[in-house]
Coordinates of C-alpha atoms in Angstrom, one line a residue:
X15 CA -38.0 42.9 150.3
X16 CA -34.5 42.6 151.6
X17 CA -33.2 42.9 148.0
X18 CA -35.1 46.2 147.6
X19 CA -33.7 47.6 150.8
X20 CA -30.2 46.7 149.8
X21 CA -30.7 48.3 146.4
X22 CA -32.0 51.5 148.0
X23 CA -29.1 51.7 150.4
X24 CA -26.7 51.1 147.6
X25 CA -28.2 53.9 145.5
X26 CA -27.9 56.3 148.4
X27 CA -24.3 55.4 149.0
X28 CA -23.5 56.0 145.3
X29 CA -25.2 59.3 145.4
X30 CA -23.2 60.4 148.4
X31 CA -20.0 59.4 146.6
X32 CA -21.0 61.4 143.5
X33 CA -21.5 64.6 145.5
X34 CA -19.0 67.3 145.0
X35 CA -16.3 67.7 147.8
X36 CA -16.9 70.5 150.3
X37 CA -16.4 74.0 148.8
X38 CA -13.5 76.0 150.2
X39 CA -14.7 79.6 150.7
X40 CA -12.3 82.5 150.2
X41 CA -10.7 84.0 153.3
X42 CA -10.1 87.7 154.1
X43 CA -6.8 87.8 156.0
X44 CA -5.4 91.0 157.4
X45 CA -3.3 93.1 155.0
X46 CA -0.4 93.1 157.5
X47 CA -0.4 89.3 157.8
X48 CA 3.1 87.9 157.0
X49 CA 1.7 85.5 154.4
X50 CA -0.1 88.4 152.6
X51 CA 3.1 90.5 152.8
X52 CA 5.1 87.7 151.2
X53 CA 2.4 87.2 148.5
X54 CA 2.5 91.0 147.7
X55 CA 6.3 90.9 147.4
X56 CA 6.2 87.9 145.1
X57 CA 3.5 89.3 142.9
X58 CA 5.4 92.6 142.4
X59 CA 8.6 90.7 141.6
X60 CA 6.9 88.8 138.9
X61 CA 5.0 91.8 137.5
X62 CA 8.3 93.7 137.3
X63 CA 10.1 90.6 135.7
X64 CA 7.4 90.6 133.0
X65 CA 8.1 94.2 131.9
X66 CA 10.4 95.2 129.1
X67 CA 9.7 98.9 129.3
X68 CA 9.2 101.4 132.1
X69 CA 10.3 101.4 135.7
X70 CA 10.3 98.9 138.5
X71 CA 7.1 99.2 140.6
X72 CA 7.5 99.3 144.4
X73 CA 4.9 98.6 147.1
X74 CA 3.3 101.6 148.9
X75 CA 0.7 99.6 150.7
X76 CA -1.5 96.6 150.5
X77 CA -5.1 97.9 149.9
X78 CA -7.0 94.6 150.0
X79 CA -6.6 90.9 149.8
X80 CA -8.6 87.7 149.5
X81 CA -7.1 84.2 149.8
X82 CA -8.7 81.2 148.3
X83 CA -7.3 77.9 149.7
X84 CA -7.3 75.2 147.1
X85 CA -8.8 71.7 147.8
X86 CA -5.5 69.9 148.0
X87 CA -2.6 72.3 148.6
X88 CA -1.8 75.9 147.9
X89 CA -3.8 79.2 147.8
X90 CA -4.7 81.8 145.2
X91 CA -4.3 85.3 146.4
X92 CA -6.3 88.2 145.0
X93 CA -4.3 91.3 145.8
X94 CA -5.0 95.0 145.3
X95 CA -1.8 96.9 145.7
X96 CA -1.1 100.6 145.9
X97 CA 2.2 101.0 144.0
X98 CA 4.7 103.7 142.9
X99 CA 7.4 103.9 140.3
X100 CA 10.9 103.6 141.7
X101 CA 14.2 105.0 140.3
X102 CA 15.1 101.6 138.8
X103 CA 14.4 100.9 135.1
X104 CA 13.1 97.4 134.5
X105 CA 16.1 96.7 132.3
X106 CA 18.2 96.7 135.5
X107 CA 16.3 93.6 136.7
X108 CA 16.6 94.8 140.3
X109 CA 14.2 93.7 142.9
X110 CA 11.8 96.5 144.0
X111 CA 13.1 96.4 147.5
X112 CA 16.6 97.2 146.2
X113 CA 15.3 100.3 144.4
X114 CA 15.1 103.9 145.7
X115 CA 11.8 105.7 145.9
X116 CA 11.5 108.7 143.7
X117 CA 11.4 112.3 145.0
X118 CA 7.9 113.3 146.0
X119 CA 7.5 115.7 143.1
X120 CA 8.5 112.9 140.7
X121 CA 6.0 110.4 142.1
X122 CA 4.1 108.2 139.7
X123 CA 1.5 106.2 141.6
X124 CA -1.4 103.8 141.0
X125 CA -2.9 100.5 141.7
X126 CA -2.3 96.9 140.6
X127 CA -4.8 94.0 140.8
X128 CA -2.9 90.7 140.8
X129 CA -3.9 87.1 141.0
X130 CA -1.2 84.9 142.4
X131 CA -1.0 81.2 143.0
X132 CA 1.3 79.9 145.8
X133 CA 1.9 76.2 146.4
X134 CA 4.6 75.8 149.0
X135 CA 4.8 71.9 149.0
X136 CA 5.3 71.9 145.2
X137 CA 7.5 75.1 145.3
X138 CA 5.2 76.9 142.9
X139 CA 4.7 80.7 142.7
X140 CA 2.8 81.7 139.6
X141 CA 1.4 85.1 138.7
X142 CA -1.8 84.3 136.8
X143 CA -2.8 87.8 135.8
X144 CA -2.3 91.4 136.6
X145 CA -3.7 94.9 135.7
X146 CA -1.8 98.1 136.7
X147 CA -2.8 101.7 136.1
X148 CA -0.6 104.5 137.2
X149 CA -0.4 108.3 136.7
X150 CA 2.0 111.1 137.8
X151 CA 0.9 113.3 140.6
X152 CA -0.4 116.6 139.3
X153 CA 1.9 119.7 139.6
X154 CA -0.7 121.4 141.8
X155 CA -0.1 118.7 144.4
X156 CA 3.6 119.5 145.0
X157 CA 4.2 123.1 143.8
X158 CA 2.7 124.5 147.1
X159 CA 5.2 122.3 149.0
X160 CA 8.1 122.8 146.6
X161 CA 7.5 125.8 144.3
X162 CA 11.1 125.6 142.9
X163 CA 11.0 121.9 142.0
X164 CA 11.4 121.0 138.3
X165 CA 8.1 121.0 136.4
X166 CA 7.4 117.7 134.5
X167 CA 7.5 118.0 130.7
X168 CA 6.5 115.8 127.8
X169 CA 9.3 113.4 126.9
X170 CA 8.3 113.4 123.2
X171 CA 9.0 117.2 122.9
X172 CA 12.0 117.9 120.6
X173 CA 13.8 119.9 123.3
X174 CA 14.0 116.9 125.6
X175 CA 15.2 114.6 122.8
X176 CA 17.9 117.2 122.0
X177 CA 18.9 117.2 125.7
X178 CA 19.3 113.4 125.6
X179 CA 21.3 113.5 122.4
X180 CA 23.6 116.3 123.7
X181 CA 24.2 114.6 127.0
X182 CA 24.7 111.2 125.4
X183 CA 27.4 112.7 123.1
X184 CA 29.4 113.5 126.3
X185 CA 29.0 109.9 127.5
X186 CA 30.1 108.4 124.2
X187 CA 33.1 110.7 124.1
X188 CA 34.3 109.9 127.7
X189 CA 33.3 106.3 128.3
X190 CA 35.4 103.2 127.8
X191 CA 32.8 101.3 126.0
X192 CA 33.8 99.5 122.8
X193 CA 30.9 100.9 120.7
X194 CA 28.9 104.1 120.5
X195 CA 25.4 104.2 122.1
X196 CA 22.3 105.7 120.7
X197 CA 19.2 107.1 122.4
X198 CA 16.5 104.4 122.6
X199 CA 13.7 106.2 124.4
X200 CA 13.3 109.4 126.5
X201 CA 11.4 108.1 129.6
X202 CA 11.3 111.2 131.9
X203 CA 11.5 114.9 131.3
X204 CA 11.4 118.1 133.4
X205 CA 12.5 121.7 133.3
X206 CA 13.6 124.2 135.9
X207 CA 14.8 127.9 135.7
X208 CA 17.9 128.6 137.7
X209 CA 20.4 131.0 136.0
X210 CA 18.7 130.0 132.8
X211 CA 16.6 127.1 131.5
X212 CA 17.7 123.7 132.7
X213 CA 16.3 120.6 131.1
X214 CA 16.5 117.2 132.8
X215 CA 15.9 113.9 131.1
X216 CA 16.0 110.2 131.8
X217 CA 16.4 108.0 128.8
X218 CA 17.3 104.4 127.8
X219 CA 20.2 103.7 125.4
X220 CA 21.3 100.8 123.2
X221 CA 24.7 99.7 121.9
X222 CA 25.3 100.2 118.2
X223 CA 27.6 98.6 115.7
X224 CA 29.7 101.8 115.3
X225 CA 33.1 101.4 117.0
X226 CA 34.5 104.0 119.3
X227 CA 37.5 104.1 117.0
X228 CA 35.3 105.6 114.3
X229 CA 34.5 109.3 114.0
X230 CA 30.7 109.4 113.9
X231 CA 28.9 112.6 113.1
X232 CA 25.4 111.3 113.8
X233 CA 25.1 108.3 116.1
X234 CA 21.4 107.8 115.3
X235 CA 22.5 106.6 111.8
X236 CA 24.4 103.6 113.4
X237 CA 22.7 100.3 113.3
X238 CA 21.9 98.9 116.7
X239 CA 23.4 95.5 117.7
X240 CA 21.0 92.6 118.1
X241 CA 19.3 92.2 121.5
X242 CA 21.4 89.1 122.2
X243 CA 24.7 91.2 121.8
X244 CA 23.7 94.8 122.7
X245 CA 24.3 96.4 126.0
X246 CA 21.5 98.7 127.1
X247 CA 21.4 101.3 129.8
X248 CA 19.6 104.1 131.6
X249 CA 21.0 107.6 131.6
X250 CA 20.2 110.8 133.4
X251 CA 21.2 113.9 131.5
X252 CA 21.1 117.6 132.2
X253 CA 21.6 120.6 129.9
X254 CA 21.7 124.0 131.5
X255 CA 22.0 127.1 129.3
X256 CA 23.4 129.9 131.5
X257 CA 22.2 133.4 130.6
X258 CA 24.8 134.9 132.9
X259 CA 28.0 133.7 131.2
X260 CA 26.2 132.4 128.0
X261 CA 27.7 128.9 128.5
X262 CA 26.1 125.5 128.2
X263 CA 26.7 123.0 131.0
X264 CA 26.2 119.3 130.3
X265 CA 26.2 116.5 132.7
X266 CA 25.5 112.8 132.2
X267 CA 25.5 109.6 134.3
X268 CA 24.6 106.2 132.8
X269 CA 24.0 102.7 134.2
X270 CA 24.9 100.0 131.7
X271 CA 23.2 96.5 131.6
X272 CA 24.5 93.3 130.1
X273 CA 22.8 91.9 127.0
X274 CA 19.7 90.0 128.0
X275 CA 18.9 86.6 126.5
X276 CA 15.3 86.2 125.4
X277 CA 13.1 84.7 128.1
X278 CA 11.4 81.3 127.6
X279 CA 8.6 81.6 125.0
X280 CA 9.9 85.0 123.7
X281 CA 11.7 83.6 120.7
X282 CA 8.3 83.8 118.9
X283 CA 6.3 87.0 118.7
X284 CA 3.4 87.2 121.0
X285 CA 0.3 89.3 120.6
X286 CA 0.6 92.7 122.3
X287 CA 4.3 92.6 122.9
X288 CA 6.0 95.9 122.0
X289 CA 9.3 96.1 120.3
X290 CA 12.2 97.7 122.2
X291 CA 12.8 100.0 119.2
X292 CA 11.0 103.2 120.0
X293 CA 8.4 104.9 117.8
X294 CA 9.1 108.5 117.0
X295 CA 5.4 109.2 117.8
X296 CA 5.6 107.5 121.1
X297 CA 2.9 108.9 123.4
X298 CA 3.3 109.4 127.1
X299 CA 0.3 107.2 127.7
X300 CA 1.4 103.7 127.0
X301 CA 0.6 100.1 127.9
X302 CA 2.6 97.0 128.0
X303 CA 1.0 93.6 127.3
X304 CA 2.6 90.3 128.2
X305 CA 1.7 86.8 127.3
X306 CA 4.9 84.9 128.2
X307 CA 6.6 82.7 130.8
X308 CA 9.4 83.7 133.1
X309 CA 13.1 84.2 132.4
X310 CA 15.6 81.4 132.8
X311 CA 17.6 81.3 136.0
X312 CA 20.2 84.0 136.1
X313 CA 22.6 85.1 138.7
X314 CA 23.6 88.6 139.8
X315 CA 27.2 89.7 139.1
X316 CA 29.0 93.0 138.8
X317 CA 31.9 94.1 136.6
X318 CA 34.3 96.8 137.6
X319 CA 35.1 99.6 135.1
X320 CA 38.1 101.8 135.0
X321 CA 36.2 104.9 133.7
X322 CA 34.5 107.3 136.1
X323 CA 31.1 106.6 134.6
X324 CA 30.0 104.2 137.3
X325 CA 27.5 101.7 136.2
X326 CA 26.5 98.2 137.2
X327 CA 25.5 95.0 135.4
X328 CA 23.0 92.7 137.0
X329 CA 20.9 89.7 136.3
X330 CA 18.0 88.2 138.3
X331 CA 18.8 85.9 141.2
X332 CA 17.8 82.3 141.0
X333 CA 15.6 82.9 143.9
X334 CA 13.4 85.0 141.7
X335 CA 12.5 82.0 139.5
X336 CA 10.0 79.4 140.5
X337 CA 9.0 75.9 139.4
X338 CA 6.5 76.1 136.5
X339 CA 3.8 73.4 136.2
X340 CA 2.5 72.5 132.8
X341 CA -1.0 72.9 134.2
X342 CA -0.4 76.6 134.8
X343 CA -1.4 79.1 132.1
X344 CA 1.0 81.8 130.9
X345 CA 0.9 85.1 132.8
X346 CA -1.4 87.6 131.2
X347 CA -1.3 91.3 132.2
X348 CA -0.3 94.9 131.5
X349 CA 1.0 98.0 133.1
X350 CA -0.5 101.3 131.8
X351 CA 0.9 104.7 132.6
X352 CA -1.4 107.6 131.9
X353 CA -0.2 111.1 130.9
X354 CA -0.1 113.7 133.6
X355 CA -3.2 115.9 134.1
X356 CA -3.5 119.4 135.2
X357 CA -6.5 118.9 137.5
X358 CA -6.4 117.1 140.8
X359 CA -6.1 113.3 140.4
X360 CA -6.5 110.4 142.7
X361 CA -7.1 106.7 142.5
X362 CA -10.8 107.5 142.6
X363 CA -10.5 109.5 139.4
X364 CA -8.3 107.2 137.4
X365 CA -10.3 106.2 134.3
X366 CA -11.2 102.7 133.4
X367 CA -8.4 101.0 131.5
X368 CA -8.6 101.4 127.8
X369 CA -6.2 99.7 125.4
X370 CA -4.1 102.2 123.4
X371 CA -1.5 102.0 120.6
X372 CA 1.9 103.5 121.3
X373 CA 0.6 106.7 119.6
X374 CA -2.3 107.0 122.1
X375 CA -5.0 106.0 119.7
X376 CA -7.5 103.3 120.8
X377 CA -6.8 99.8 119.7
X378 CA -9.6 97.9 117.9
X379 CA -11.1 95.2 120.1
X380 CA -9.6 92.4 118.0
X381 CA -6.1 93.8 118.4
X382 CA -6.3 94.8 122.1
X383 CA -5.8 91.2 123.5
X384 CA -7.4 92.3 126.8
X385 CA -7.5 90.4 130.0
X386 CA -11.0 88.9 130.1
X387 CA -13.1 91.2 132.3
X388 CA -14.5 89.3 135.3
X389 CA -18.2 89.6 136.2
X390 CA -19.0 92.0 139.0
X391 CA -19.8 89.8 141.9
X392 CA -20.2 92.6 144.4
X393 CA -18.2 90.8 147.0
X394 CA -17.1 87.1 147.4
X395 CA -17.8 85.1 144.3
X396 CA -20.3 82.2 144.4
X397 CA -17.8 79.3 144.4
X398 CA -20.4 76.6 144.2
X399 CA -22.0 78.1 141.1
X400 CA -18.7 78.6 139.4
X401 CA -17.9 74.9 140.0
X402 CA -21.2 73.9 138.4
X403 CA -20.7 76.2 135.4
X404 CA -17.2 74.8 134.8
X405 CA -18.5 71.2 134.7
X406 CA -21.0 72.3 131.9
X407 CA -18.2 74.0 129.9
X408 CA -19.0 77.5 131.0
X409 CA -16.5 80.2 132.2
X410 CA -15.6 79.7 135.8
X411 CA -12.9 77.8 137.7
X412 CA -9.8 77.2 135.6
X413 CA -8.8 73.5 135.4
X414 CA -9.9 72.5 138.9
X415 CA -8.6 69.0 138.4
X416 CA -5.1 69.9 137.4
X417 CA -4.4 73.6 138.2
X418 CA -5.5 76.2 140.7
X419 CA -9.2 77.3 140.8
X420 CA -9.2 80.9 139.5
X421 CA -12.2 83.0 140.6
X422 CA -13.3 86.3 139.1
X423 CA -11.3 89.1 140.8
X424 CA -13.3 90.1 143.9
X425 CA -15.0 93.5 143.8
X426 CA -17.1 95.5 146.2
X427 CA -16.7 95.9 150.0
X428 CA -13.6 94.5 151.6
X429 CA -14.2 91.8 154.2
X430 CA -11.2 92.4 156.4
X431 CA -11.2 95.1 159.1
X432 CA -7.4 95.1 159.0
X433 CA -7.2 96.5 155.4
X434 CA -5.7 98.7 153.9
X435 CA -2.3 98.0 155.4
X436 CA 0.1 100.6 156.6
X437 CA 2.1 102.6 154.1
X438 CA 5.7 101.3 153.6
X439 CA 7.1 104.8 153.5
X440 CA 6.0 108.4 154.0
X441 CA 4.8 110.4 151.0
X442 CA 2.6 113.3 152.0
X443 CA 1.7 114.0 148.4
X444 CA 0.1 110.7 147.4
X445 CA -1.5 109.8 150.8
X446 CA -4.4 112.2 150.3
X447 CA -4.9 110.9 146.7
X448 CA -5.3 107.3 147.8
X449 CA -8.7 105.7 148.6
X450 CA -9.7 106.2 152.2
X451 CA -12.0 103.2 153.0
X452 CA -15.0 103.9 155.2
X453 CA -15.8 101.4 158.0
X454 CA -19.4 100.4 157.9
X455 CA -20.9 98.5 160.9
X456 CA -23.0 95.5 159.7
X457 CA -23.7 93.8 163.0
X458 CA -22.4 94.1 166.6
X459 CA -18.7 93.4 166.6
X460 CA -18.4 93.2 162.8
X461 CA -17.4 95.8 160.2
X462 CA -16.7 95.8 156.5
X463 CA -14.7 98.3 154.5
X464 CA -15.6 99.9 151.2

């Protein structure tokens, strides 16, 4: 009898040991919490560092956040961020806090959903995935406030490419660079009527193999230098055709960037990565996919130039890099900029993200390399079920024994009454276009936001 009792107690003890450890439920901190603000900053830094085209994204406000503390150390943050394009091109490698916001009539705004793992004891900051969709504000939103502001145009129109070529010719003639530069891609375009039509462009440039000592009739025929040797840059050009004195006025300013060595893992082609060489049929709606690690440590430095074309060379600071664990998966994500629309647009009306080629045509499913769509959990994910599914080889938590547990991105009502956070700056145009969550009372003393 005593033996049976001992066997029973032993089996109960073994069962208790075999039970899963307590599940750590996700938290809903305030959007103005200092840890959340820091996580949003780090997420945007890594999103911007992953880009090879487009402009540095800046934070407008934190819309929502969930924090999932890990069983040992660290937390996974699920951030929904309202963002805007800044004046800095991603080639500059500037931090978003060091970039100027665009004029209100030039605003391109949208939302990013980012999953970020932070482990302070192990000095790990890892962006697991991100999805960003942006769109320019419609002309109808700012013409009532600024009827004389330049009207956005399509960068692929021949007139704007001509504006870039004419203004770059002035730069090539007057700069002290060793080689000629050619137009890489027209990124912004607008038009205004003053004493005649004025066309404004922003465009990227690349260094060619043609020496400044050579007389070149058509710079576009020059072979570009390899990416390891070529300087790149961002230029702002204006061509005004005066109908009063029938004279053409050209102005140009360029910022030149040092050659950028390939990031770790970029020496091989990765699915979805676009070449820096532009396509002539480049559509204004575009998407950037990234499946790579972070850049090597680099340090900022400036070079002085004798010529009046002021420009700056800069590399990322070592503080932007973080320790990378072999258990962490490579960052997967994209930034999509939709073409401008005539009708009123808001974050409520931004369409579901659809993968597109550079020419705007849909990508077949096998070529899109999409981020796996998380199931709609309508709120906080069922952590215990996800752990069970993973043990059976089903989708769920990602490597809980060695890496952070990644849940499906939370959807549905927000759990924190202190979200969204306060805007970081004033922009009277986009504020009405952003979601305005409604507070719904669920019980005395409690509210949720949706």
